[in-house]
Coordinates of N, CA, C and O in Angstrom, one line a residue:
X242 N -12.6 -96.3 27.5 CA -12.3 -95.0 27.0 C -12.0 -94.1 28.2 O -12.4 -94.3 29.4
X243 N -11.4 -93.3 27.9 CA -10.4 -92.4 29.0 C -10.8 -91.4 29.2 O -10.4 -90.6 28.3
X244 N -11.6 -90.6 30.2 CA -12.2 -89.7 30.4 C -11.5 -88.8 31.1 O -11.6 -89.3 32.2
X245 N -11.0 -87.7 31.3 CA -10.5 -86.6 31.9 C -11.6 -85.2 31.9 O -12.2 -84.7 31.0
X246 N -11.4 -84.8 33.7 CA -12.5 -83.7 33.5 C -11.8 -83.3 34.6 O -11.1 -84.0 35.4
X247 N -12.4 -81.3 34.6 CA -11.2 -80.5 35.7 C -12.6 -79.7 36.1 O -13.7 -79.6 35.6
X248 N -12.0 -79.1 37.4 CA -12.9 -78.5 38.3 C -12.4 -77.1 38.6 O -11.4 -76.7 38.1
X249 N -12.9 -76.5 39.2 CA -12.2 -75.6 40.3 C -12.4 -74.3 40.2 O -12.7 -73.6 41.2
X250 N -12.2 -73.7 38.4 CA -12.1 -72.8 38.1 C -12.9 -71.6 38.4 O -14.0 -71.9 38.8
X251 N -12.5 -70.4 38.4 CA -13.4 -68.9 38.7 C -12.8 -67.9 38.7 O -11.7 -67.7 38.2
X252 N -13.6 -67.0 39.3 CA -12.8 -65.3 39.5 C -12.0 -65.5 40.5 O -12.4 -66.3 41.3
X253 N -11.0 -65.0 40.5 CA -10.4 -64.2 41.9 C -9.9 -63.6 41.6 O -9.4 -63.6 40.5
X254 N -9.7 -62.4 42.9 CA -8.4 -61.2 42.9 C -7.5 -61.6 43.0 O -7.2 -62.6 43.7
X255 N -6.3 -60.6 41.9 CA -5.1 -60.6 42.4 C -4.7 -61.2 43.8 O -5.6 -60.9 44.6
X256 N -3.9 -62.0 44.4 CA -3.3 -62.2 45.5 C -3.7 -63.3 46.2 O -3.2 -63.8 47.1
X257 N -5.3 -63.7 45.4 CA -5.7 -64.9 45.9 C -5.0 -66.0 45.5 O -3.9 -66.0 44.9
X258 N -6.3 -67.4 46.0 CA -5.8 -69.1 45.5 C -7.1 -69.3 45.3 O -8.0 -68.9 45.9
X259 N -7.0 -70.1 44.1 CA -7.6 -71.7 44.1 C -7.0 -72.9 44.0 O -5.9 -73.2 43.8
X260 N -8.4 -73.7 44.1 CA -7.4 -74.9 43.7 C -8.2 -75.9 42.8 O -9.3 -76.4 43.1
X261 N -7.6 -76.2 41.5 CA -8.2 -77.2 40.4 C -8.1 -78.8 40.3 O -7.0 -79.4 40.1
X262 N -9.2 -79.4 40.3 CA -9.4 -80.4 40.2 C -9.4 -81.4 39.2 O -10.1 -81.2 38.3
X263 N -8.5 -82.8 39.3 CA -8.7 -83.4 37.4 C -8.9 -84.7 38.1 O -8.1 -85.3 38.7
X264 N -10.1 -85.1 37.8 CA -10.6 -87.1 37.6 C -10.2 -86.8 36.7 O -10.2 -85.8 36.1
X265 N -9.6 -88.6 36.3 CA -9.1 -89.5 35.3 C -9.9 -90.6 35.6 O -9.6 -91.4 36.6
X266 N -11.4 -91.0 34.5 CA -11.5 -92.3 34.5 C -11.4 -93.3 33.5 O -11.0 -93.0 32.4
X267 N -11.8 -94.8 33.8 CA -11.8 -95.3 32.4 C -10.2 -96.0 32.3 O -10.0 -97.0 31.8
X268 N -9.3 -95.1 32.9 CA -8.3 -95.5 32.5 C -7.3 -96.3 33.8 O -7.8 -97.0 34.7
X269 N -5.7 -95.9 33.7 CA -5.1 -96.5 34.4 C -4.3 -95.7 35.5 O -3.1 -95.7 35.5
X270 N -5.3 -94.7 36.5 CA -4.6 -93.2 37.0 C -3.3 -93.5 37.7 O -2.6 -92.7 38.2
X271 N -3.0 -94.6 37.8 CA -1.6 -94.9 38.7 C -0.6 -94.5 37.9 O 0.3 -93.8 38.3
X272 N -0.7 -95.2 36.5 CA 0.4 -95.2 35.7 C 0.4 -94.2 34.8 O 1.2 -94.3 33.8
X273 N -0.4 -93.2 34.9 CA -0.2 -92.1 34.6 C 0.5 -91.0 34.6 O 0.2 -90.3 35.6
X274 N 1.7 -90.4 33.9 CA 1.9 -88.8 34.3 C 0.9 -87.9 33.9 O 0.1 -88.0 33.0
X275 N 1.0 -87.2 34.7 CA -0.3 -86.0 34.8 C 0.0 -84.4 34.7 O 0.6 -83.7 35.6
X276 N -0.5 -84.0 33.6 CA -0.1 -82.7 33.6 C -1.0 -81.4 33.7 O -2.2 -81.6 33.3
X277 N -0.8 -80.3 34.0 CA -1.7 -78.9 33.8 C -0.6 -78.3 32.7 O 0.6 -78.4 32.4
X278 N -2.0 -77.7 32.3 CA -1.6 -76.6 30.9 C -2.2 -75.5 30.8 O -3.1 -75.3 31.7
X279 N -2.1 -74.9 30.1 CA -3.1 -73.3 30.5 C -2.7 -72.8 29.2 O -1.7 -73.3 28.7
X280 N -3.6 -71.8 28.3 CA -3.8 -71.2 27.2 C -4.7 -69.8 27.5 O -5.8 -69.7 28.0
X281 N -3.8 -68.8 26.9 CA -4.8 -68.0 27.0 C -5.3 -67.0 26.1 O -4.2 -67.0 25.6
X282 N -5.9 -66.1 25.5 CA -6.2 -66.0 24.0 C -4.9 -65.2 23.9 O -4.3 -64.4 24.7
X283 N -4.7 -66.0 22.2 CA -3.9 -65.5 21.2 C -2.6 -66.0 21.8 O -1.6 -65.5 21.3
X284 N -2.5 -66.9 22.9 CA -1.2 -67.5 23.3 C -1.0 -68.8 23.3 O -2.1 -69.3 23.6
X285 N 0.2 -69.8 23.1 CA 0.2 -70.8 22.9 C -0.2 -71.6 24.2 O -0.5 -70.9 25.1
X286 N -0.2 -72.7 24.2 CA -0.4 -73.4 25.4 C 1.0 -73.9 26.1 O 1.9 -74.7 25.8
X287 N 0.8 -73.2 27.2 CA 2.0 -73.3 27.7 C 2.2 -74.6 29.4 O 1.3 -75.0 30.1
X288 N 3.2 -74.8 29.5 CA 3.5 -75.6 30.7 C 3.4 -75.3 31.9 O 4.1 -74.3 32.4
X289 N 2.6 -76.0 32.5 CA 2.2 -75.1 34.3 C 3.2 -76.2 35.0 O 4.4 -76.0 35.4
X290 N 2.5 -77.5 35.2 CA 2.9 -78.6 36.1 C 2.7 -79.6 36.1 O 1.6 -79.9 35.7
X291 N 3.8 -81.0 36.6 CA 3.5 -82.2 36.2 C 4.0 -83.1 37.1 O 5.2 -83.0 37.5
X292 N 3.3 -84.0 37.6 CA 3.9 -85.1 38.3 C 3.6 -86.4 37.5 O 2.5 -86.6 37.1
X293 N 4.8 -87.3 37.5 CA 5.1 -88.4 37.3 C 4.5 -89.4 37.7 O 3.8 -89.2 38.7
X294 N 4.4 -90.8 37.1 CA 3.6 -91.7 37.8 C 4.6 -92.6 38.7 O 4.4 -93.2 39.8
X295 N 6.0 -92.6 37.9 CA 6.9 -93.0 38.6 C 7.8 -92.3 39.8 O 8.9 -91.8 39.6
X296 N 7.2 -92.4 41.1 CA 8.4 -91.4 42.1 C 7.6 -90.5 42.7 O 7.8 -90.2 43.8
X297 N 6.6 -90.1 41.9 CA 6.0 -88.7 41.9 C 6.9 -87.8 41.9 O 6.9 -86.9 42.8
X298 N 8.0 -87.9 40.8 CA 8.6 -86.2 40.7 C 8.0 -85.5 40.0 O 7.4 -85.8 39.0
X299 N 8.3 -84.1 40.7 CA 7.2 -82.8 40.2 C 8.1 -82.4 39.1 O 9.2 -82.8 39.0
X300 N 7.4 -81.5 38.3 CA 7.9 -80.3 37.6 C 7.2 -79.0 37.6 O 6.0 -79.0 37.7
X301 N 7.9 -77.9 37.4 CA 7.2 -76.9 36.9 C 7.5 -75.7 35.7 O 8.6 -75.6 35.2
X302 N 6.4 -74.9 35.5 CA 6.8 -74.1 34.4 C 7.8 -72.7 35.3 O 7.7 -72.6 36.5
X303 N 8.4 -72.2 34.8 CA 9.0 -71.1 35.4 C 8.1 -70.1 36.0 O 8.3 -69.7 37.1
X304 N 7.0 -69.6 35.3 CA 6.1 -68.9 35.9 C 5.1 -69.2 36.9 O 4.2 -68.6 37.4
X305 N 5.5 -69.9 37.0 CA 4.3 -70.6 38.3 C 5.2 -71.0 39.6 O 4.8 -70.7 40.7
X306 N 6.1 -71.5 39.3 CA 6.9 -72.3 40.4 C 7.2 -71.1 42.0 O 7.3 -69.9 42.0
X307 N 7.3 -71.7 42.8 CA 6.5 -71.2 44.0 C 5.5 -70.5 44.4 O 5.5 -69.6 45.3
X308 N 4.5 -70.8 43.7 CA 3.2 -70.5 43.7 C 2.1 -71.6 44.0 O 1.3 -72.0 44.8
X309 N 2.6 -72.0 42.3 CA 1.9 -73.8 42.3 C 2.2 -74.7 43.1 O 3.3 -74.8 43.7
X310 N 1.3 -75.5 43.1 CA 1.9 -77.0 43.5 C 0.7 -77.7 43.2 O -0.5 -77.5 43.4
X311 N 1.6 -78.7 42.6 CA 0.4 -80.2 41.9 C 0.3 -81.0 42.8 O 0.9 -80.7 43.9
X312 N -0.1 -81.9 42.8 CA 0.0 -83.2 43.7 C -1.5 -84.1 43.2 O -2.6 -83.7 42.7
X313 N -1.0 -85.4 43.4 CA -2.4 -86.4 42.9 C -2.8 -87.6 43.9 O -2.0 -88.5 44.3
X314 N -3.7 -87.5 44.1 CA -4.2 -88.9 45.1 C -4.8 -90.0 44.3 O -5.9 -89.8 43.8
X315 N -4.0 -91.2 43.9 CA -4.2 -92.4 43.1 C -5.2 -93.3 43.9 O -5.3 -94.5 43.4
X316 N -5.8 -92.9 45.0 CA -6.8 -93.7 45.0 C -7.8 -92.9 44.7 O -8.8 -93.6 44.5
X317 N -7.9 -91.9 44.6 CA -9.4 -91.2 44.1 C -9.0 -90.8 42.5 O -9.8 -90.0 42.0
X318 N -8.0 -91.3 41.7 CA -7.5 -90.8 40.2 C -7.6 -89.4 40.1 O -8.1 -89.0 39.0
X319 N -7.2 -88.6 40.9 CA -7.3 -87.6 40.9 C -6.2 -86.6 41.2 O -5.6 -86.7 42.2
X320 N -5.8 -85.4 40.2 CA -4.7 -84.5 40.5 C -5.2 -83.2 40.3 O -6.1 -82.8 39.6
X321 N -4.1 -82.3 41.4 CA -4.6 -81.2 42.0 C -3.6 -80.0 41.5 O -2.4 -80.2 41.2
X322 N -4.2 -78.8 41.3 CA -3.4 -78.1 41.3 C -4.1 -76.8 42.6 O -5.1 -76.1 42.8
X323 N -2.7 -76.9 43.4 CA -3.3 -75.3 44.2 C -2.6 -74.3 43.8 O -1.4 -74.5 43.6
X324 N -3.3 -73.2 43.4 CA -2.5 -71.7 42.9 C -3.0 -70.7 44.1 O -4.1 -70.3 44.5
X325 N -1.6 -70.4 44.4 CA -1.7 -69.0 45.4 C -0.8 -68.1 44.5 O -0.1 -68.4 43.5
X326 N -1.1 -66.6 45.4 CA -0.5 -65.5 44.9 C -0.8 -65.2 43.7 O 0.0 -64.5 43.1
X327 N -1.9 -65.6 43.0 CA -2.3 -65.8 41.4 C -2.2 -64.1 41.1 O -2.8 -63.2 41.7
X328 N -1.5 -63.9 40.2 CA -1.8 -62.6 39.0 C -2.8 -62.5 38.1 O -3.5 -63.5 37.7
X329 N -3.0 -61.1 37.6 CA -3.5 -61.3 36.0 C -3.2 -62.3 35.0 O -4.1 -62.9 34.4
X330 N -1.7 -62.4 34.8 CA -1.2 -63.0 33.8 C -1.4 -64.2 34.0 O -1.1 -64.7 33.0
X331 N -2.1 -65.4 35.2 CA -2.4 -66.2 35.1 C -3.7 -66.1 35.2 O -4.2 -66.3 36.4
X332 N -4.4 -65.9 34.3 CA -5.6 -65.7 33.7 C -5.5 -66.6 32.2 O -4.9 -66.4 31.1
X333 N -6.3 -67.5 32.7 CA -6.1 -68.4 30.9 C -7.3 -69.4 31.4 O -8.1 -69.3 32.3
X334 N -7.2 -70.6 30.1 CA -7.7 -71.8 30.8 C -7.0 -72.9 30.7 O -6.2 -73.2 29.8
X335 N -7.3 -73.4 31.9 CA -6.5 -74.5 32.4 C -7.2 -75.9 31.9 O -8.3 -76.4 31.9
X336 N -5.6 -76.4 31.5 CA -6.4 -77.9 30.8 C -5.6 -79.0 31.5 O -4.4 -79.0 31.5
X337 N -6.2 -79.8 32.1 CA -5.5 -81.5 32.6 C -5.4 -82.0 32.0 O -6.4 -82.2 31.3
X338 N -4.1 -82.8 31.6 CA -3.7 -84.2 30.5 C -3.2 -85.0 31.2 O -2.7 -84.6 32.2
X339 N -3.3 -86.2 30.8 CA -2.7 -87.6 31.1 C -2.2 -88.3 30.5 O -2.5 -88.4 29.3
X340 N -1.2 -88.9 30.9 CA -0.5 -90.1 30.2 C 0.4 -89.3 29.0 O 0.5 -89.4 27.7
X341 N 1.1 -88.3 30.2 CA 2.4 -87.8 29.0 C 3.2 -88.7 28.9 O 3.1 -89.7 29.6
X342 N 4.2 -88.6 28.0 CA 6.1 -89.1 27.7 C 7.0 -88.2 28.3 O 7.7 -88.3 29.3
X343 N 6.9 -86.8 27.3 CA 7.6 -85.5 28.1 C 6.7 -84.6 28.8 O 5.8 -84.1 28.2
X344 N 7.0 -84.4 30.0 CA 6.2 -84.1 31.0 C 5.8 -82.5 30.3 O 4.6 -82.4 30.0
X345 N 6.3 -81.6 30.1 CA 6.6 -80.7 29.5 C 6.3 -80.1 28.2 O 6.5 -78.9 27.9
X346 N 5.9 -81.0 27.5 CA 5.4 -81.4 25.8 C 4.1 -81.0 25.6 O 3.6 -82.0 26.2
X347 N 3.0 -80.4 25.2 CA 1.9 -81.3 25.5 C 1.4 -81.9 24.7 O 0.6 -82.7 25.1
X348 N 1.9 -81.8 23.4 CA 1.8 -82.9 22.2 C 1.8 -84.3 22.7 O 1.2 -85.2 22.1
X349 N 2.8 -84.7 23.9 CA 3.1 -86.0 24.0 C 1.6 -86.3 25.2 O 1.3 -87.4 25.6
X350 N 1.1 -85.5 25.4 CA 0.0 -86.2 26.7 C -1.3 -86.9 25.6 O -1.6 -86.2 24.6
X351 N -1.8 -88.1 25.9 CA -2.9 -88.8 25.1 C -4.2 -88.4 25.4 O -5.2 -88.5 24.6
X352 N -4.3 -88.0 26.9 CA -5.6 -87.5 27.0 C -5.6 -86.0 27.5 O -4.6 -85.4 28.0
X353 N -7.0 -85.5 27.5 CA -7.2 -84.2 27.2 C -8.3 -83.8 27.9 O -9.2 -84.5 27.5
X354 N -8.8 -82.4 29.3 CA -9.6 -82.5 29.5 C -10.2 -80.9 28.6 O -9.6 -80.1 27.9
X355 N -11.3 -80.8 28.9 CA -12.0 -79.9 28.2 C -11.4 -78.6 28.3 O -11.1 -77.9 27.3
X356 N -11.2 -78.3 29.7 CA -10.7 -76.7 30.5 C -11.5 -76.2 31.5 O -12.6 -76.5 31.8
X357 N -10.6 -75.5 31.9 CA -11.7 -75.0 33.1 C -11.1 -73.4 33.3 O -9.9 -73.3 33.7
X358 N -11.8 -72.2 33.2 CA -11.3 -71.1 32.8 C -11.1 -70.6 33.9 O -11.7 -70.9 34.9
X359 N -9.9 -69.5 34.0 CA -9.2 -69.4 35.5 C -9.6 -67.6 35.4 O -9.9 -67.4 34.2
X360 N -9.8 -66.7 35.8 CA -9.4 -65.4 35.7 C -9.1 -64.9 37.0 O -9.5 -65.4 38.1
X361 N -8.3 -63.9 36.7 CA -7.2 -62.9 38.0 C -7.6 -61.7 37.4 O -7.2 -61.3 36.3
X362 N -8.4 -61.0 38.5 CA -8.8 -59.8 38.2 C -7.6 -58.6 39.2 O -7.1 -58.7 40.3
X363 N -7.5 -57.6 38.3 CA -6.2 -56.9 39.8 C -6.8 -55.9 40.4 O -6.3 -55.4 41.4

């Protein structure tokens, strides 16, 4: 059984970083694509970032992009997201998935971590 679980989350101000954390156990983290998602009330769940298991090509959502950056270390099954320059508006919770098709979907990812709640105070 495939366990996914995220870390990281907290307050910060406007203008800060964190950075979130996703084990993947149980399963196969190499051959995984891996994604971040974020929701935040009364909004759908939208696309942050995703790297591939093949190549490690990245993607990102428009709103994040030069801010974010993912990246995953396949010997510890683990993928990262660092957020600098964080706003309000990225105030949500952040969910890690694995083992997308379309990196960008999140329908298509099979696993699912619980969340981990981000807030940006200004």
């Amino acid at each position: 059984q495939v366990h996914v679980a995220e870390s990281g989350g907290g307050l910060v101000q406007a203008g800060g970083s964190l950075r979130l954390s996703c084990v993947v156990s149980g399963g196969t983290f190499s051959s995984y694509t891996m994604g971040w998602f974020r929701q935040a009330p009364g909004k759908e769940r939208e696309f942050v970032a995703a790297i591939a298991w093949i190549g490690g090509k990245i993607f990102y959502g428009d709103s994040v992009k030069g801010r974010f950056t993912i990246s995953r270390d396949n010997a510890k099954n683990t993928v990262y997201l660092q957020m600098n320059s964080l706003k309000p508006e990225d105030t949500a919770v952040y969910y890690c998935a694995a083992d997308g098709v379309r990196v960008a979907i999140h329908a298509t990812y099979h696993y699912w971590g619980q969340g981990t709640q981000v807030t940006v105070s200004s």
